[in-house]
Amino acid sequence: MKIAIFPGSFDPFTVGHACIVERGLPLFDRIVIGVGINDNKRTLYSSAQRVEAIRRIYAHEPRIKVVGYDDLTIDLARREQARFILRGLRSVKDFEYERDIAAMNENLGGIETVLLFTDPSVAHISSSVVRELISFHKDVSAYLPQPKE
Ligand code: ADP
């Protein structure tokens, strides 16, 4: 069974993240969305809120599991029996960072990273910009995936 971890802060989970999940689903049997819990990183939403919001979005999709984790992504991968890490590439800015992390995860855990391009229509959307808009009380609903009926 091909299982991939899609790790991130997801503070909040955006339509850009959802695009990567959608593009990953045909490649894997199961995707485990790993919500990183980092006490040193101040987040707008608590880890429980982030996990809950993503679970609601994918309540209809049995091939997606959502978990919080506070250790290394390779440790989460081992627990979930995943051999792959899924990440999104928005632009060249992401590239070098992703390459270094991918090399680390391959060396430490033998985990292969699969990088997917995002749809150009959502490539500019980032959690940090959405957080900033929220802080100015702007409507961000267009940037957040809605749960399917
Ligand atoms: P992290 O703090 O680990 O970078 P993020 O929640 O910011 O976590 O992002 C998780 C993953 O989603 C990363 O691989 C990132 O490149 C990808 N991602 C974020 N926004 C987008 C977007 N608009 N389109 C495609 N991928 C994205």
mmCIF file of C-alpha atoms and ligand atoms in Angstrom:
data_model
loop_
_atom_site.group_PDB
_atom_site.id
_atom_site.type_symbol
_atom_site.label_atom_id
_atom_site.label_comp_id
_atom_site.label_asym_id
_atom_site.label_seq_id
_atom_site.Cartn_x
_atom_site.Cartn_y
_atom_site.Cartn_z
ATOM 1 C CA MET A 1 0.000 0.000 0.000
ATOM 2 C CA LYS A 2 1.410 3.396 -0.988
ATOM 3 C CA ILE A 3 1.040 5.822 1.890
ATOM 4 C CA ALA A 4 2.299 9.429 1.863
ATOM 5 C CA ILE A 5 2.606 11.943 4.664
ATOM 6 C CA PHE A 6 1.665 15.502 3.710
ATOM 7 C CA PRO A 7 3.331 17.491 6.491
ATOM 8 C CA GLY A 8 2.890 21.171 7.214
ATOM 9 C CA SER A 9 1.869 23.817 9.691
ATOM 10 C CA PHE A 10 -1.457 24.415 7.917
ATOM 11 C CA ASP A 11 -2.121 27.586 9.926
ATOM 12 C CA PRO A 12 -4.614 27.654 8.252
ATOM 13 C CA PHE A 13 -5.074 24.926 5.586
ATOM 14 C CA THR A 14 -5.639 26.771 2.271
ATOM 15 C CA VAL A 15 -6.926 25.949 -1.206
ATOM 16 C CA GLY A 16 -3.221 25.755 -2.185
ATOM 17 C CA HIS A 17 -2.740 22.862 0.263
ATOM 18 C CA ALA A 18 -5.983 21.266 -0.954
ATOM 19 C CA CYS A 19 -4.679 21.432 -4.536
ATOM 20 C CA ILE A 20 -1.618 19.384 -3.547
ATOM 21 C CA VAL A 21 -3.787 16.803 -1.741
ATOM 22 C CA GLU A 22 -6.070 16.534 -4.772
ATOM 23 C CA ARG A 23 -3.101 16.013 -7.089
ATOM 24 C CA GLY A 24 -1.570 13.487 -4.704
ATOM 25 C CA LEU A 25 -4.643 11.299 -4.328
ATOM 26 C CA PRO A 26 -4.273 9.521 -7.709
ATOM 27 C CA LEU A 27 -0.632 8.699 -6.832
ATOM 28 C CA PHE A 28 -1.139 7.164 -3.383
ATOM 29 C CA ASP A 29 -3.556 4.764 -1.731
ATOM 30 C CA ARG A 30 -3.678 6.913 1.368
ATOM 31 C CA ILE A 31 -2.503 10.395 2.378
ATOM 32 C CA VAL A 32 -1.863 11.213 6.024
ATOM 33 C CA ILE A 33 -1.991 14.967 6.559
ATOM 34 C CA GLY A 34 0.457 15.635 9.403
ATOM 35 C CA VAL A 35 -0.221 18.845 11.286
ATOM 36 C CA GLY A 36 3.059 19.921 12.819
ATOM 37 C CA ILE A 37 2.907 20.942 16.453
ATOM 38 C CA ASN A 38 5.853 23.163 17.251
ATOM 39 C CA ASP A 39 5.737 24.904 20.614
ATOM 40 C CA ASN A 40 8.401 27.377 19.486
ATOM 41 C CA LYS A 41 6.340 28.495 16.523
ATOM 42 C CA ARG A 42 3.496 30.851 17.374
ATOM 43 C CA THR A 43 0.405 29.881 15.445
ATOM 44 C CA LEU A 44 -2.922 31.614 14.940
ATOM 45 C CA TYR A 45 -4.841 28.365 15.425
ATOM 46 C CA SER A 46 -4.118 25.697 18.022
ATOM 47 C CA SER A 47 -3.050 22.287 16.777
ATOM 48 C CA ALA A 48 -6.447 20.842 17.790
ATOM 49 C CA GLN A 49 -8.250 23.537 15.774
ATOM 50 C CA ARG A 50 -6.061 22.930 12.714
ATOM 51 C CA VAL A 51 -6.537 19.148 12.882
ATOM 52 C CA GLU A 52 -10.299 19.539 13.360
ATOM 53 C CA ALA A 53 -10.681 22.005 10.462
ATOM 54 C CA ILE A 54 -8.841 19.685 8.040
ATOM 55 C CA ARG A 55 -10.785 16.622 9.236
ATOM 56 C CA ARG A 56 -14.005 18.468 8.456
ATOM 57 C CA ILE A 57 -12.823 19.314 4.931
ATOM 58 C CA TYR A 58 -12.022 15.653 4.197
ATOM 59 C CA ALA A 59 -14.806 13.966 6.165
ATOM 60 C CA HIS A 60 -16.091 12.504 2.863
ATOM 61 C CA GLU A 61 -12.704 11.070 1.814
ATOM 62 C CA PRO A 62 -11.805 7.767 3.541
ATOM 63 C CA ARG A 63 -8.334 7.746 1.968
ATOM 64 C CA ILE A 64 -7.290 10.825 3.935
ATOM 65 C CA LYS A 65 -6.301 10.749 7.579
ATOM 66 C CA VAL A 66 -5.407 13.832 9.625
ATOM 67 C CA VAL A 67 -3.086 13.663 12.639
ATOM 68 C CA GLY A 68 -1.126 16.114 14.778
ATOM 69 C CA TYR A 69 2.513 15.328 15.554
ATOM 70 C CA ASP A 70 5.285 16.944 17.533
ATOM 71 C CA ASP A 71 8.293 14.875 16.463
ATOM 72 C CA LEU A 72 10.127 14.452 13.174
ATOM 73 C CA THR A 73 8.215 13.816 9.970
ATOM 74 C CA ILE A 74 10.237 10.620 9.441
ATOM 75 C CA ASP A 75 9.022 9.373 12.841
ATOM 76 C CA LEU A 76 5.435 10.100 11.856
ATOM 77 C CA ALA A 77 6.090 8.296 8.561
ATOM 78 C CA ARG A 78 7.350 5.241 10.450
ATOM 79 C CA ARG A 79 4.281 5.212 12.722
ATOM 80 C CA GLU A 80 1.950 5.490 9.742
ATOM 81 C CA GLN A 81 3.947 2.998 7.638
ATOM 82 C CA ALA A 82 4.405 5.671 4.976
ATOM 83 C CA ARG A 83 7.333 5.507 2.560
ATOM 84 C CA PHE A 84 6.682 8.862 0.938
ATOM 85 C CA ILE A 85 6.464 12.519 1.898
ATOM 86 C CA LEU A 86 4.323 14.762 -0.254
ATOM 87 C CA ARG A 87 5.167 18.465 -0.547
ATOM 88 C CA GLY A 88 4.068 21.286 -2.806
ATOM 89 C CA LEU A 89 6.259 23.587 -4.855
ATOM 90 C CA ARG A 90 4.957 27.076 -5.388
ATOM 91 C CA SER A 91 8.022 28.729 -6.847
ATOM 92 C CA VAL A 92 11.817 28.592 -6.972
ATOM 93 C CA LYS A 93 11.769 30.084 -3.477
ATOM 94 C CA ASP A 94 10.536 26.749 -2.119
ATOM 95 C CA PHE A 95 12.984 24.676 -4.131
ATOM 96 C CA GLU A 96 16.277 24.761 -2.218
ATOM 97 C CA TYR A 97 14.601 24.398 1.152
ATOM 98 C CA GLU A 98 12.609 21.403 -0.058
ATOM 99 C CA ARG A 99 15.681 19.810 -1.639
ATOM 100 C CA ASP A 100 17.639 19.994 1.633
ATOM 101 C CA ILE A 101 14.805 18.629 3.751
ATOM 102 C CA ALA A 102 14.156 15.877 1.210
ATOM 103 C CA ALA A 103 17.833 14.851 1.318
ATOM 104 C CA MET A 104 17.737 14.766 5.147
ATOM 105 C CA ASN A 105 14.595 12.650 5.215
ATOM 106 C CA GLU A 106 16.081 10.255 2.671
ATOM 107 C CA ASN A 107 19.320 9.936 4.665
ATOM 108 C CA LEU A 108 17.698 9.616 8.083
ATOM 109 C CA GLY A 109 14.613 7.612 7.273
ATOM 110 C CA GLY A 110 14.885 6.256 3.736
ATOM 111 C CA ILE A 111 11.772 8.231 2.909
ATOM 112 C CA GLU A 112 11.277 9.468 -0.639
ATOM 113 C CA THR A 113 9.869 12.961 -1.119
ATOM 114 C CA VAL A 114 7.433 13.585 -3.945
ATOM 115 C CA LEU A 115 7.153 17.242 -4.944
ATOM 116 C CA LEU A 116 4.123 18.366 -6.872
ATOM 117 C CA PHE A 117 3.549 21.641 -8.639
ATOM 118 C CA THR A 118 0.555 23.569 -7.626
ATOM 119 C CA ASP A 119 -2.103 24.891 -9.944
ATOM 120 C CA PRO A 120 -0.928 28.372 -11.082
ATOM 121 C CA SER A 121 -4.284 29.800 -10.009
ATOM 122 C CA VAL A 122 -3.495 29.041 -6.339
ATOM 123 C CA ALA A 123 0.309 29.298 -6.359
ATOM 124 C CA HIS A 124 0.273 32.740 -4.742
ATOM 125 C CA ILE A 125 -1.818 31.658 -1.752
ATOM 126 C CA SER A 126 0.053 31.168 1.492
ATOM 127 C CA SER A 127 -1.069 30.619 5.067
ATOM 128 C CA SER A 128 0.902 33.685 6.156
ATOM 129 C CA VAL A 129 -0.952 36.022 3.782
ATOM 130 C CA VAL A 130 -4.284 34.493 4.837
ATOM 131 C CA ARG A 131 -3.351 35.058 8.510
ATOM 132 C CA GLU A 132 -2.512 38.666 7.780
ATOM 133 C CA LEU A 133 -5.869 39.207 6.059
ATOM 134 C CA ILE A 134 -7.636 37.600 9.034
ATOM 135 C CA SER A 135 -5.850 39.999 11.379
ATOM 136 C CA PHE A 136 -7.375 42.871 9.370
ATOM 137 C CA HIS A 137 -10.820 41.239 9.506
ATOM 138 C CA LYS A 138 -10.946 40.612 5.751
ATOM 139 C CA ASP A 139 -13.084 37.859 4.206
ATOM 140 C CA VAL A 140 -10.742 34.951 3.449
ATOM 141 C CA SER A 141 -13.372 32.350 2.560
ATOM 142 C CA ALA A 142 -12.146 32.224 -1.075
ATOM 143 C CA TYR A 143 -8.770 30.966 0.175
ATOM 144 C CA LEU A 144 -10.093 28.257 2.481
ATOM 145 C CA PRO A 145 -11.445 24.933 1.167
ATOM 146 C CA GLN A 146 -15.033 24.262 2.149
ATOM 147 C CA PRO A 147 -16.184 20.836 3.380
ATOM 148 C CA LYS A 148 -17.989 18.902 0.616
ATOM 149 C CA GLU A 149 -21.621 17.932 1.215
HETATM 150 P P1 ADP B 1 5.547 24.420 6.374
HETATM 151 O O1 ADP B 1 5.531 25.280 7.593
HETATM 152 O O2 ADP B 1 6.022 23.031 6.629
HETATM 153 O O3 ADP B 1 6.167 25.035 5.134
HETATM 154 P P2 ADP B 1 2.974 24.956 5.207
HETATM 155 O O4 ADP B 1 1.684 24.708 5.889
HETATM 156 O O5 ADP B 1 3.342 26.371 4.932
HETATM 157 O O6 ADP B 1 4.030 24.198 6.076
HETATM 158 O O7 ADP B 1 3.036 24.185 3.810
HETATM 159 C C1 ADP B 1 2.906 22.789 3.722
HETATM 160 C C2 ADP B 1 3.185 22.343 2.291
HETATM 161 O O8 ADP B 1 2.233 22.903 1.415
HETATM 162 C C3 ADP B 1 4.537 22.779 1.737
HETATM 163 O O9 ADP B 1 5.043 21.767 0.909
HETATM 164 C C4 ADP B 1 4.224 23.993 0.916
HETATM 165 O O10 ADP B 1 5.162 24.190 -0.128
HETATM 166 C C5 ADP B 1 2.880 23.599 0.360
HETATM 167 N N1 ADP B 1 2.064 24.757 -0.002
HETATM 168 C C6 ADP B 1 1.697 25.809 0.750
HETATM 169 N N2 ADP B 1 0.957 26.697 0.059
HETATM 170 C C7 ADP B 1 0.850 26.172 -1.196
HETATM 171 C C8 ADP B 1 0.221 26.607 -2.408
HETATM 172 N N3 ADP B 1 -0.434 27.773 -2.505
HETATM 173 N N4 ADP B 1 0.315 25.792 -3.464
HETATM 174 C C9 ADP B 1 0.998 24.627 -3.371
HETATM 175 N N5 ADP B 1 1.621 24.174 -2.296
HETATM 176 C C10 ADP B 1 1.551 24.934 -1.218
#
